[in-house]
Short mmCIF file of N, CA and C in Angstrom, two decimals:
data_model
loop_
_atom_site.label_atom_id
_atom_site.label_comp_id
_atom_site.label_asym_id
_atom_site.label_seq_id
_atom_site.Cartn_x
_atom_site.Cartn_y
_atom_site.Cartn_z
N UNK I 1197 0.64 -1.33 0.19
CA UNK I 1197 -0.09 0.19 0.11
C UNK I 1197 0.82 1.34 0.17
N UNK I 1198 1.83 1.17 0.94
CA UNK I 1198 2.78 2.19 0.73
C UNK I 1198 3.68 2.50 -0.76
N UNK I 1199 3.74 1.50 -1.10
CA UNK I 1199 4.95 1.61 -2.52
C UNK I 1199 3.86 1.93 -3.78
N UNK I 1200 2.55 1.76 -3.85
CA UNK I 1200 1.82 2.04 -4.83
C UNK I 1200 1.61 3.77 -5.21
N UNK I 1201 1.27 4.59 -3.94
CA UNK I 1201 1.46 6.17 -4.37
C UNK I 1201 2.59 6.43 -5.07
N UNK I 1202 3.88 5.88 -4.58
CA UNK I 1202 5.16 6.29 -4.92
C UNK I 1202 5.44 5.89 -6.64
N UNK I 1203 4.77 4.70 -6.77
CA UNK I 1203 4.62 4.20 -8.40
C UNK I 1203 3.83 5.03 -9.10
N UNK I 1204 2.79 5.52 -8.41
CA UNK I 1204 1.77 6.14 -9.14
C UNK I 1204 2.36 7.40 -9.73
N UNK I 1205 3.20 8.05 -8.76
CA UNK I 1205 3.71 9.45 -8.86
C UNK I 1205 4.79 9.09 -9.88
N UNK I 1206 5.26 8.00 -9.88
CA UNK I 1206 6.49 7.88 -10.87
C UNK I 1206 5.78 8.04 -12.43
N UNK I 1207 4.66 7.69 -12.16
CA UNK I 1207 4.23 7.03 -13.52
C UNK I 1207 3.71 8.46 -14.25
N UNK I 1208 3.18 9.31 -13.08
CA UNK I 1208 2.48 10.87 -13.42
C UNK I 1208 3.82 11.43 -13.98
N UNK I 1209 4.79 11.38 -13.36
CA UNK I 1209 6.36 12.16 -13.87
C UNK I 1209 6.77 11.67 -15.41
N UNK I 1210 6.81 10.40 -15.78
CA UNK I 1210 7.00 9.83 -17.12
C UNK I 1210 5.99 10.35 -17.76
N UNK I 1211 4.76 10.58 -17.57
CA UNK I 1211 3.80 10.86 -18.75
C UNK I 1211 4.17 12.44 -18.97
N UNK I 1212 4.30 13.23 -17.67
CA UNK I 1212 4.50 14.50 -17.83
C UNK I 1212 5.80 14.50 -18.64
N UNK I 1213 7.02 13.91 -18.58
CA UNK I 1213 7.93 14.26 -19.62
C UNK I 1213 7.50 13.87 -21.07
N UNK I 1214 7.47 12.79 -21.30
CA UNK I 1214 6.97 12.67 -22.54
C UNK I 1214 5.84 13.69 -22.93
N UNK I 1215 4.80 14.37 -22.15
CA UNK I 1215 4.07 15.26 -22.74
C UNK I 1215 4.90 16.46 -23.04
N UNK I 1216 6.00 16.72 -21.93
CA UNK I 1216 6.70 17.88 -22.18
C UNK I 1216 7.44 17.91 -23.43
N UNK I 1217 8.08 16.92 -24.06
CA UNK I 1217 8.77 16.47 -24.81
C UNK I 1217 8.15 16.69 -26.09
N UNK I 1218 6.71 16.27 -26.26
CA UNK I 1218 5.96 16.57 -27.51
C UNK I 1218 5.48 18.02 -27.55
N UNK I 1219 5.22 18.52 -26.49
CA UNK I 1219 4.73 20.05 -26.70
C UNK I 1219 5.98 20.95 -26.65
N UNK I 1220 7.30 20.47 -26.30
CA UNK I 1220 8.24 21.17 -26.99
C UNK I 1220 8.32 20.81 -28.37
N UNK I 1221 8.38 19.95 -28.93
CA UNK I 1221 8.50 19.85 -30.43
C UNK I 1221 7.44 20.67 -31.13
N UNK I 1222 6.31 20.56 -30.60
CA UNK I 1222 4.92 21.05 -31.23
C UNK I 1222 5.43 22.96 -31.28
N UNK I 1223 6.21 23.39 -30.09
CA UNK I 1223 6.39 24.69 -29.98
C UNK I 1223 7.32 25.35 -30.92
N UNK I 1224 8.39 24.21 -31.28
CA UNK I 1224 9.05 24.53 -32.35
C UNK I 1224 8.56 24.86 -33.51
N UNK I 1225 7.62 23.66 -33.82
CA UNK I 1225 6.83 24.12 -35.08
C UNK I 1225 6.08 25.21 -35.22
N UNK I 1226 5.53 25.50 -34.37
CA UNK I 1226 4.50 26.95 -34.16
C UNK I 1226 5.50 27.99 -34.36
N UNK I 1227 6.60 28.01 -33.57
CA UNK I 1227 7.58 29.23 -33.57
C UNK I 1227 7.98 29.38 -35.09
N UNK I 1228 8.18 28.44 -35.78
CA UNK I 1228 8.60 28.54 -37.14
C UNK I 1228 7.47 28.79 -38.08
N UNK I 1229 6.40 28.24 -37.90
CA UNK I 1229 5.32 28.73 -38.58
C UNK I 1229 5.04 30.41 -38.26
N UNK I 1230 5.00 30.86 -36.92
CA UNK I 1230 5.15 32.30 -36.82
C UNK I 1230 6.29 33.05 -37.46
N UNK I 1231 7.25 32.44 -37.47
CA UNK I 1231 8.52 33.26 -38.10
C UNK I 1231 8.45 33.13 -39.60
N UNK I 1232 8.07 32.46 -39.88
CA UNK I 1232 7.53 31.68 -41.79
C UNK I 1232 6.41 33.22 -41.86
N UNK I 1233 5.46 33.42 -41.31
CA UNK I 1233 4.64 34.12 -41.49
C UNK I 1233 5.14 35.90 -41.57
N UNK I 1234 5.88 36.12 -40.43
CA UNK I 1234 6.50 37.10 -40.41
C UNK I 1234 7.38 37.47 -41.97
N UNK I 1235 8.19 36.45 -42.16
CA UNK I 1235 9.19 36.42 -43.29
C UNK I 1235 8.23 37.01 -44.53
N UNK I 1236 7.09 35.91 -44.76
CA UNK I 1236 6.40 36.18 -45.87
C UNK I 1236 5.86 37.66 -45.97
N UNK I 1237 5.32 38.13 -44.61
CA UNK I 1237 4.96 39.54 -44.58
C UNK I 1237 6.13 40.55 -45.06
N UNK I 1238 7.71 40.14 -44.76
CA UNK I 1238 8.45 41.18 -44.71
C UNK I 1238 8.66 41.13 -46.44
N UNK I 1239 8.56 39.90 -47.19
CA UNK I 1239 8.54 39.76 -48.53
C UNK I 1239 7.77 40.50 -49.23
N UNK I 1240 6.58 40.49 -48.45
CA UNK I 1240 5.56 41.05 -49.29
C UNK I 1240 5.72 42.89 -49.24
N UNK I 1241 6.18 43.31 -48.25
CA UNK I 1241 6.72 44.58 -48.15
C UNK I 1241 7.44 45.09 -49.14
N UNK I 1242 8.25 43.87 -48.97
CA UNK I 1242 9.94 44.17 -49.93
C UNK I 1242 9.47 44.65 -51.42
N UNK I 1243 8.73 43.49 -51.45
CA UNK I 1243 7.76 43.61 -53.13
C UNK I 1243 6.98 44.38 -53.37
N UNK I 1244 6.37 45.06 -52.82
CA UNK I 1244 5.21 46.41 -52.64
C UNK I 1244 6.37 47.60 -52.95
N UNK I 1245 7.29 47.67 -52.03
CA UNK I 1245 8.52 48.66 -52.18
C UNK I 1245 8.97 48.77 -53.68
N UNK I 1246 9.00 47.45 -54.27
CA UNK I 1246 9.82 47.48 -55.70
C UNK I 1246 8.94 48.07 -56.43
N UNK I 1247 8.03 47.54 -56.44
CA UNK I 1247 7.10 47.87 -57.24
C UNK I 1247 6.53 49.71 -57.38
N UNK I 1248 6.74 49.64 -56.20
CA UNK I 1248 6.64 51.90 -56.16
C UNK I 1248 7.86 52.23 -56.80
N UNK I 1249 8.88 51.67 -56.24
CA UNK I 1249 9.84 52.26 -56.81
C UNK I 1249 10.30 52.16 -58.31
N UNK I 1250 9.85 50.91 -58.98
CA UNK I 1250 9.65 51.10 -60.18
C UNK I 1250 9.12 51.93 -61.10
N UNK I 1251 7.84 51.98 -60.26
CA UNK I 1251 6.94 53.21 -60.74
C UNK I 1251 7.39 54.45 -60.87
N UNK I 1252 8.08 54.64 -59.87
CA UNK I 1252 8.99 56.12 -59.86
C UNK I 1252 9.78 56.33 -60.76
N UNK I 1253 10.30 55.33 -60.99
CA UNK I 1253 11.71 55.43 -62.28
C UNK I 1253 11.22 55.57 -63.51
N UNK I 1254 9.83 55.63 -63.73
CA UNK I 1254 9.22 56.07 -64.69
C UNK I 1254 8.98 57.56 -65.22
N UNK I 1255 8.89 58.04 -63.79
CA UNK I 1255 8.44 59.33 -63.50
C UNK I 1255 9.98 60.41 -63.57
N UNK I 1256 11.14 59.74 -63.39
CA UNK I 1256 12.29 60.53 -63.33
C UNK I 1256 12.81 60.90 -64.97
N UNK I 1257 13.16 62.35 -64.49
CA UNK I 1257 13.31 62.89 -66.09
C UNK I 1257 14.99 63.17 -65.91
N UNK I 1258 15.80 62.75 -65.18
CA UNK I 1258 17.17 63.38 -65.32
C UNK I 1258 17.94 62.01 -65.04
N UNK I 1259 19.10 61.99 -66.03
CA UNK I 1259 19.64 60.24 -65.61
C UNK I 1259 20.57 60.31 -64.63
N UNK I 1260 20.94 61.08 -63.74
CA UNK I 1260 21.51 61.16 -62.45
C UNK I 1260 20.32 60.48 -61.38
N UNK I 1261 19.23 60.90 -61.54
CA UNK I 1261 18.44 60.30 -60.74
C UNK I 1261 17.67 59.15 -61.09
N UNK I 1262 17.82 58.92 -62.51
CA UNK I 1262 17.40 57.40 -62.85
C UNK I 1262 18.70 56.32 -62.21
N UNK I 1263 19.86 56.93 -62.63
CA UNK I 1263 20.72 56.04 -62.03
C UNK I 1263 20.75 55.84 -60.31
N UNK I 1264 20.57 56.64 -59.94
CA UNK I 1264 20.41 56.52 -58.35
C UNK I 1264 19.01 55.54 -58.05
N UNK I 1265 18.09 56.02 -58.93
CA UNK I 1265 16.73 55.34 -58.66
C UNK I 1265 16.95 53.79 -59.14
N UNK I 1266 17.62 53.43 -59.91
CA UNK I 1266 18.49 52.15 -60.50
C UNK I 1266 19.41 51.43 -59.29
N UNK I 1267 19.96 52.13 -58.94
CA UNK I 1267 21.06 51.64 -57.59
C UNK I 1267 20.26 51.29 -56.69
N UNK I 1268 19.11 52.17 -56.35
CA UNK I 1268 18.44 51.85 -54.90
C UNK I 1268 17.61 50.47 -55.34
N UNK I 1269 17.18 50.30 -56.39
CA UNK I 1269 16.16 49.23 -56.76
C UNK I 1269 17.00 48.17 -56.84
N UNK I 1270 18.35 48.22 -57.06
CA UNK I 1270 19.25 47.02 -57.19
C UNK I 1270 19.35 46.57 -55.63
N UNK I 1271 19.57 47.33 -54.77
CA UNK I 1271 20.02 47.13 -53.34
C UNK I 1271 18.45 46.31 -52.64
N UNK I 1272 17.19 46.91 -52.96
CA UNK I 1272 16.38 46.12 -52.69
C UNK I 1272 15.88 45.08 -52.94
N UNK I 1273 16.41 44.64 -54.12
CA UNK I 1273 16.37 43.38 -55.17
C UNK I 1273 16.99 42.40 -54.32
N UNK I 1274 18.30 42.99 -53.89
CA UNK I 1274 19.19 42.20 -53.23
C UNK I 1274 18.68 41.31 -51.91
N UNK I 1275 18.15 42.56 -51.46
CA UNK I 1275 17.40 42.67 -49.75
C UNK I 1275 16.21 41.42 -50.11
N UNK I 1276 15.47 41.70 -51.43
CA UNK I 1276 14.00 40.79 -51.34
C UNK I 1276 14.84 39.35 -51.42
N UNK I 1277 15.68 39.20 -52.52
CA UNK I 1277 16.31 37.68 -52.48
C UNK I 1277 16.83 37.21 -51.10
N UNK I 1278 17.39 38.06 -50.53
CA UNK I 1278 18.06 37.81 -49.20
C UNK I 1278 16.99 37.04 -48.30
N UNK I 1279 15.63 37.66 -48.30
CA UNK I 1279 14.51 37.31 -47.64
C UNK I 1279 13.74 36.14 -48.22
N UNK I 1280 13.98 36.17 -49.53
CA UNK I 1280 13.38 34.96 -50.42
C UNK I 1280 14.03 33.85 -49.75
N UNK I 1281 15.18 33.63 -49.69
CA UNK I 1281 16.19 32.62 -49.33
C UNK I 1281 15.99 32.08 -48.00
N UNK I 1282 16.03 33.04 -47.23
CA UNK I 1282 15.57 32.94 -45.50
C UNK I 1282 14.56 32.12 -45.65
N UNK I 1283 13.31 32.43 -46.16
CA UNK I 1283 11.89 31.87 -46.30
C UNK I 1283 11.99 30.57 -46.78
N UNK I 1284 12.93 30.22 -47.57
CA UNK I 1284 13.11 29.00 -48.18
C UNK I 1284 13.96 27.81 -47.51
N UNK I 1285 14.79 28.46 -46.65
CA UNK I 1285 15.35 27.77 -45.37
C UNK I 1285 14.40 27.17 -44.12
N UNK I 1286 13.81 28.63 -43.99
CA UNK I 1286 12.64 28.32 -42.61
C UNK I 1286 11.79 27.31 -43.27
N UNK I 1287 11.15 27.15 -44.32
CA UNK I 1287 10.45 26.30 -44.99
C UNK I 1287 10.65 24.93 -45.10
N UNK I 1288 11.86 24.63 -45.28
CA UNK I 1288 12.70 23.47 -45.24
C UNK I 1288 12.89 23.07 -44.06
N UNK I 1289 13.42 23.85 -42.89
CA UNK I 1289 13.26 23.50 -41.20
C UNK I 1289 11.95 23.27 -40.72
N UNK I 1290 10.69 24.02 -41.12
CA UNK I 1290 9.34 23.45 -40.98
C UNK I 1290 9.60 22.36 -41.29
N UNK I 1291 9.54 21.98 -42.57
CA UNK I 1291 9.47 20.82 -43.07
C UNK I 1291 9.88 19.40 -42.30
N UNK I 1292 10.81 19.69 -41.97
CA UNK I 1292 11.80 18.82 -41.21
C UNK I 1292 11.58 18.37 -39.69
N UNK I 1293 10.84 19.89 -39.35
CA UNK I 1293 10.19 19.59 -37.87
C UNK I 1293 8.86 18.99 -37.64
N UNK I 1294 8.34 19.30 -38.67
CA UNK I 1294 6.87 18.56 -38.88
C UNK I 1294 6.92 16.90 -39.11
N UNK I 1295 8.04 16.72 -39.86
CA UNK I 1295 8.33 15.43 -39.97
C UNK I 1295 8.50 14.53 -39.07
N UNK I 1296 9.03 15.77 -37.81
CA UNK I 1296 9.46 14.88 -36.54
C UNK I 1296 8.44 15.03 -35.56
N UNK I 1297 7.35 15.46 -35.65
CA UNK I 1297 6.31 16.24 -34.87
C UNK I 1297 5.22 14.77 -34.89
N UNK I 1298 5.32 14.07 -36.09
CA UNK I 1298 4.07 13.04 -36.16
C UNK I 1298 4.62 12.00 -35.36
N UNK I 1299 5.96 11.32 -35.58
CA UNK I 1299 6.36 10.53 -34.66
C UNK I 1299 6.43 11.18 -33.20
N UNK I 1300 6.67 11.97 -32.83
CA UNK I 1300 6.82 12.62 -31.51
C UNK I 1300 5.37 12.47 -30.76
N UNK I 1301 4.33 12.75 -31.77
CA UNK I 1301 3.03 12.70 -31.01
C UNK I 1301 2.66 11.39 -31.14
N UNK I 1302 2.98 10.51 -31.79
CA UNK I 1302 2.74 8.92 -31.87
C UNK I 1302 3.37 8.25 -30.67
N UNK I 1303 4.58 8.52 -30.64
CA UNK I 1303 5.53 8.33 -29.18
C UNK I 1303 4.65 8.77 -27.85
N UNK I 1304 4.38 9.75 -27.82
CA UNK I 1304 3.52 10.28 -26.91
C UNK I 1304 2.19 9.54 -26.54
N UNK I 1305 1.18 9.69 -27.71
CA UNK I 1305 0.33 8.68 -27.31
C UNK I 1305 0.31 7.66 -26.75
N UNK I 1306 1.44 6.83 -27.29
CA UNK I 1306 1.72 5.02 -27.07
C UNK I 1306 2.14 5.05 -25.51
N UNK I 1307 3.02 6.04 -25.13
CA UNK I 1307 3.51 6.00 -23.91
C UNK I 1307 2.60 6.49 -22.58
N UNK I 1308 1.56 7.51 -23.07
CA UNK I 1308 0.57 7.63 -22.35
C UNK I 1308 -0.50 6.92 -21.94
N UNK I 1309 -0.74 6.27 -22.96
CA UNK I 1309 -1.63 5.01 -23.08
C UNK I 1309 -1.19 3.66 -22.09
N UNK I 1310 0.00 3.51 -22.05
CA UNK I 1310 0.69 2.64 -21.46
C UNK I 1310 0.64 2.61 -20.37
N UNK I 1311 1.21 3.95 -20.01
CA UNK I 1311 1.61 4.31 -18.48
C UNK I 1311 0.43 4.40 -17.71
N UNK I 1312 -1.06 4.85 -18.56
CA UNK I 1312 -2.09 5.13 -17.66
C UNK I 1312 -2.55 3.85 -17.51
N UNK I 1313 -2.68 2.75 -18.62
CA UNK I 1313 -2.77 1.70 -18.25
C UNK I 1313 -2.30 0.98 -16.81
N UNK I 1314 -1.11 1.18 -16.81
CA UNK I 1314 -0.26 0.86 -15.59
C UNK I 1314 -0.55 1.63 -14.47
N UNK I 1315 -1.01 2.91 -14.40
CA UNK I 1315 -1.45 3.72 -13.71
C UNK I 1315 -2.65 2.95 -12.86
N UNK I 1316 -3.52 2.63 -14.02
CA UNK I 1316 -5.08 2.11 -13.38
C UNK I 1316 -5.17 0.60 -12.82
N UNK I 1317 -3.63 -0.25 -13.15
CA UNK I 1317 -3.74 -1.19 -12.74
C UNK I 1317 -3.26 -1.46 -11.09
N UNK I 1318 -2.28 -0.19 -11.11
CA UNK I 1318 -2.16 0.47 -9.76
C UNK I 1318 -2.66 0.64 -8.73
N UNK I 1319 -3.72 1.52 -9.50
CA UNK I 1319 -5.04 2.00 -8.34
C UNK I 1319 -6.00 0.90 -7.95
N UNK I 1320 -6.10 -0.05 -9.09
CA UNK I 1320 -6.87 -1.42 -8.94
C UNK I 1320 -6.36 -2.20 -7.83
N UNK I 1321 -5.30 -2.25 -8.04
CA UNK I 1321 -4.64 -3.17 -6.80
C UNK I 1321 -4.41 -2.54 -5.45
N UNK I 1322 -4.44 -1.20 -5.63
CA UNK I 1322 -4.36 -0.35 -4.18
C UNK I 1322 -6.14 -0.77 -3.32
N UNK I 1323 -6.85 -0.55 -4.64
CA UNK I 1323 -8.29 -0.54 -3.82
C UNK I 1323 -8.51 -2.28 -3.36
N UNK I 1324 -7.89 -3.28 -4.06
CA UNK I 1324 -8.19 -4.48 -3.87
C UNK I 1324 -7.37 -4.52 -2.18
N UNK I 1325 -6.10 -4.01 -2.26
CA UNK I 1325 -5.47 -3.93 -1.13
C UNK I 1325 -6.22 -3.45 0.09
N UNK I 1326 -6.69 -2.59 0.00
CA UNK I 1326 -7.40 -1.64 0.96
C UNK I 1326 -8.27 -2.58 1.08
N UNK I 1327 -9.18 -3.00 0.47
CA UNK I 1327 -10.40 -3.84 1.09
C UNK I 1327 -10.10 -4.95 1.95
N UNK I 1328 -8.87 -5.76 1.18
CA UNK I 1328 -7.93 -6.74 2.26
C UNK I 1328 -7.79 -6.36 3.62
N UNK I 1329 -7.27 -5.27 3.60
CA UNK I 1329 -6.58 -4.49 4.69
C UNK I 1329 -7.88 -4.49 5.58
N UNK I 1330 -8.79 -3.93 5.19
CA UNK I 1330 -10.46 -3.85 5.69
C UNK I 1330 -10.84 -4.77 6.45
N UNK I 1331 -10.70 -5.88 5.73
CA UNK I 1331 -11.44 -7.20 6.23
C UNK I 1331 -10.51 -7.72 7.05
N UNK I 1332 -8.91 -7.62 7.02
CA UNK I 1332 -8.38 -8.15 8.21
C UNK I 1332 -8.38 -7.69 9.24
N UNK I 1333 -8.37 -6.18 9.09
CA UNK I 1333 -8.77 -5.52 10.55
C UNK I 1333 -9.62 -5.95 11.06
N UNK I 1334 -11.37 -6.18 10.30
CA UNK I 1334 -12.28 -6.65 11.07
C UNK I 1334 -12.16 -7.70 11.84
N UNK I 1335 -11.49 -8.96 10.87
CA UNK I 1335 -11.16 -10.07 11.79
C UNK I 1335 -10.29 -10.19 12.96
N UNK I 1336 -9.31 -8.94 12.85
CA UNK I 1336 -8.67 -8.82 13.88
C UNK I 1336 -9.36 -8.35 15.27
N UNK I 1337 -10.39 -7.50 14.98
CA UNK I 1337 -11.16 -6.71 15.99
C UNK I 1337 -12.35 -7.77 16.29
N UNK I 1338 -12.65 -8.50 15.91
CA UNK I 1338 -13.72 -9.80 15.98
C UNK I 1338 -12.65 -11.04 16.76
N UNK I 1339 -11.64 -11.12 16.54
CA UNK I 1339 -10.92 -12.12 17.57
C UNK I 1339 -10.31 -11.30 18.50
N UNK I 1340 -10.03 -10.42 18.54
CA UNK I 1340 -9.39 -9.91 19.82
C UNK I 1340 -10.87 -9.44 21.00
N UNK I 1341 -11.90 -9.30 20.30
CA UNK I 1341 -13.00 -9.10 21.39
C UNK I 1341 -13.32 -10.14 22.09
N UNK I 1342 -13.21 -11.49 21.53
CA UNK I 1342 -13.17 -12.81 22.46
C UNK I 1342 -12.10 -12.83 23.23
N UNK I 1343 -11.26 -12.31 23.33
CA UNK I 1343 -10.06 -12.45 24.11
C UNK I 1343 -10.49 -11.89 25.62
N UNK I 1344 -9.64 -12.43 26.57
CA UNK I 1344 -9.94 -12.13 27.98
C UNK I 1344 -9.25 -10.75 28.08
N UNK I 1345 -9.45 -9.64 28.86
CA UNK I 1345 -9.23 -8.31 29.23
C UNK I 1345 -7.67 -8.23 29.34
N UNK I 1346 -7.05 -9.27 30.39
CA UNK I 1346 -5.71 -9.08 30.37
C UNK I 1346 -4.87 -9.48 29.31
N UNK I 1347 -5.46 -10.47 28.26
CA UNK I 1347 -4.63 -10.93 27.08
C UNK I 1347 -4.91 -9.92 26.16
N UNK I 1348 -6.24 -9.44 26.39
CA UNK I 1348 -6.03 -8.12 24.89
C UNK I 1348 -5.39 -6.90 25.16
N UNK I 1349 -4.86 -6.47 26.63
CA UNK I 1349 -4.21 -5.61 26.70
C UNK I 1349 -2.35 -5.83 26.45
N UNK I 1350 -2.39 -7.25 26.75
CA UNK I 1350 -0.88 -7.83 26.45
C UNK I 1350 -0.47 -7.68 24.64
N UNK I 1351 -1.98 -8.07 24.20
CA UNK I 1351 -1.61 -8.23 22.80
C UNK I 1351 -1.75 -6.98 21.97
N UNK I 1352 -2.28 -5.84 22.66
CA UNK I 1352 -2.38 -4.61 22.17
C UNK I 1352 -1.05 -3.93 22.26
N UNK I 1353 -0.38 -4.10 23.37
CA UNK I 1353 0.93 -3.53 23.76
C UNK I 1353 1.74 -4.18 22.36
N UNK I 1354 1.82 -5.58 22.36
CA UNK I 1354 2.71 -6.24 21.53
C UNK I 1354 2.43 -5.59 20.30
N UNK I 1355 1.06 -5.37 19.57
CA UNK I 1355 0.71 -5.31 18.53
C UNK I 1355 1.60 -3.75 18.03
N UNK I 1356 1.50 -2.79 19.08
CA UNK I 1356 1.64 -1.29 19.11
C UNK I 1356 3.29 -1.03 19.18
N UNK I 1357 3.85 -2.03 19.74
CA UNK I 1357 5.32 -2.19 19.79
C UNK I 1357 5.91 -2.48 18.53
N UNK I 1358 5.26 -3.53 17.87
CA UNK I 1358 5.84 -4.02 16.71
C UNK I 1358 5.33 -3.06 15.39
N UNK I 1359 4.33 -2.29 15.62
CA UNK I 1359 3.48 -1.57 14.60
C UNK I 1359 2.90 -2.41 13.42
N UNK I 1360 2.54 -3.89 13.70
CA UNK I 1360 2.34 -4.76 12.83
C UNK I 1360 1.16 -5.76 13.77
N UNK I 1361 0.38 -6.43 13.34
CA UNK I 1361 -0.36 -7.53 14.12
C UNK I 1361 0.45 -8.29 14.72
N UNK I 1362 0.45 -8.54 16.14
CA UNK I 1362 1.33 -9.27 16.99
C UNK I 1362 0.82 -10.64 17.33
N UNK I 1363 1.03 -11.36 17.31
CA UNK I 1363 0.40 -12.68 17.89
C UNK I 1363 1.30 -13.52 19.19
N UNK I 1364 0.58 -13.55 20.22
CA UNK I 1364 1.09 -13.96 21.34
C UNK I 1364 0.23 -15.29 21.71
N UNK I 1365 1.50 -15.85 22.42
CA UNK I 1365 1.02 -17.13 22.95
C UNK I 1365 0.82 -17.11 24.30
N UNK I 1366 -0.48 -17.01 24.79
CA UNK I 1366 -0.64 -17.22 26.38
C UNK I 1366 -0.92 -18.40 26.98
N UNK I 1367 0.02 -18.93 27.94
CA UNK I 1367 0.13 -20.04 28.65
C UNK I 1367 -0.07 -19.67 30.04
N UNK I 1368 -1.05 -20.14 31.07
CA UNK I 1368 -1.02 -19.91 32.24
C UNK I 1368 -1.02 -18.33 32.50
N UNK I 1369 -1.63 -17.40 31.95
CA UNK I 1369 -1.88 -16.21 32.21
C UNK I 1369 -0.33 -15.56 31.85
N UNK I 1370 0.27 -16.14 31.20
CA UNK I 1370 1.67 -15.43 30.88
C UNK I 1370 1.62 -15.58 29.06
#
């Protein structure tokens, strides 16, 4: 009876450990998705900026202004290319992490069901032991009630000292 709560606590800790591992993997995927959305937004902003800059180039009247706008556009195109490459790297990472997420979830579910089954077995055993303990306590009480008062006192002293059920042989009052 004393060992069962300890074992149940160990099982709960193991379930929590597996759950934490799964949630850690899930949070990595969520974080990558969030980063991808932000990067896509940055890419869209760069693209919009380039479209505006190209439309401004059509309005330029001097060669110097045209060259300056062209140089600025080239810089922004390079930045856009860098953002696109970053986005591709993030998408590849996300794909890899999502591939890990499926097995991590499967492992978590399998371990959780296995451990919860083990936990329910321990709880059933605990109920069974408590019932047995109660039956034995009732049996001890009924048997001890038939003892003479002196013998009962000796029995109770011995039971308290041993912290268990004490069985005493009484002969000639001793």
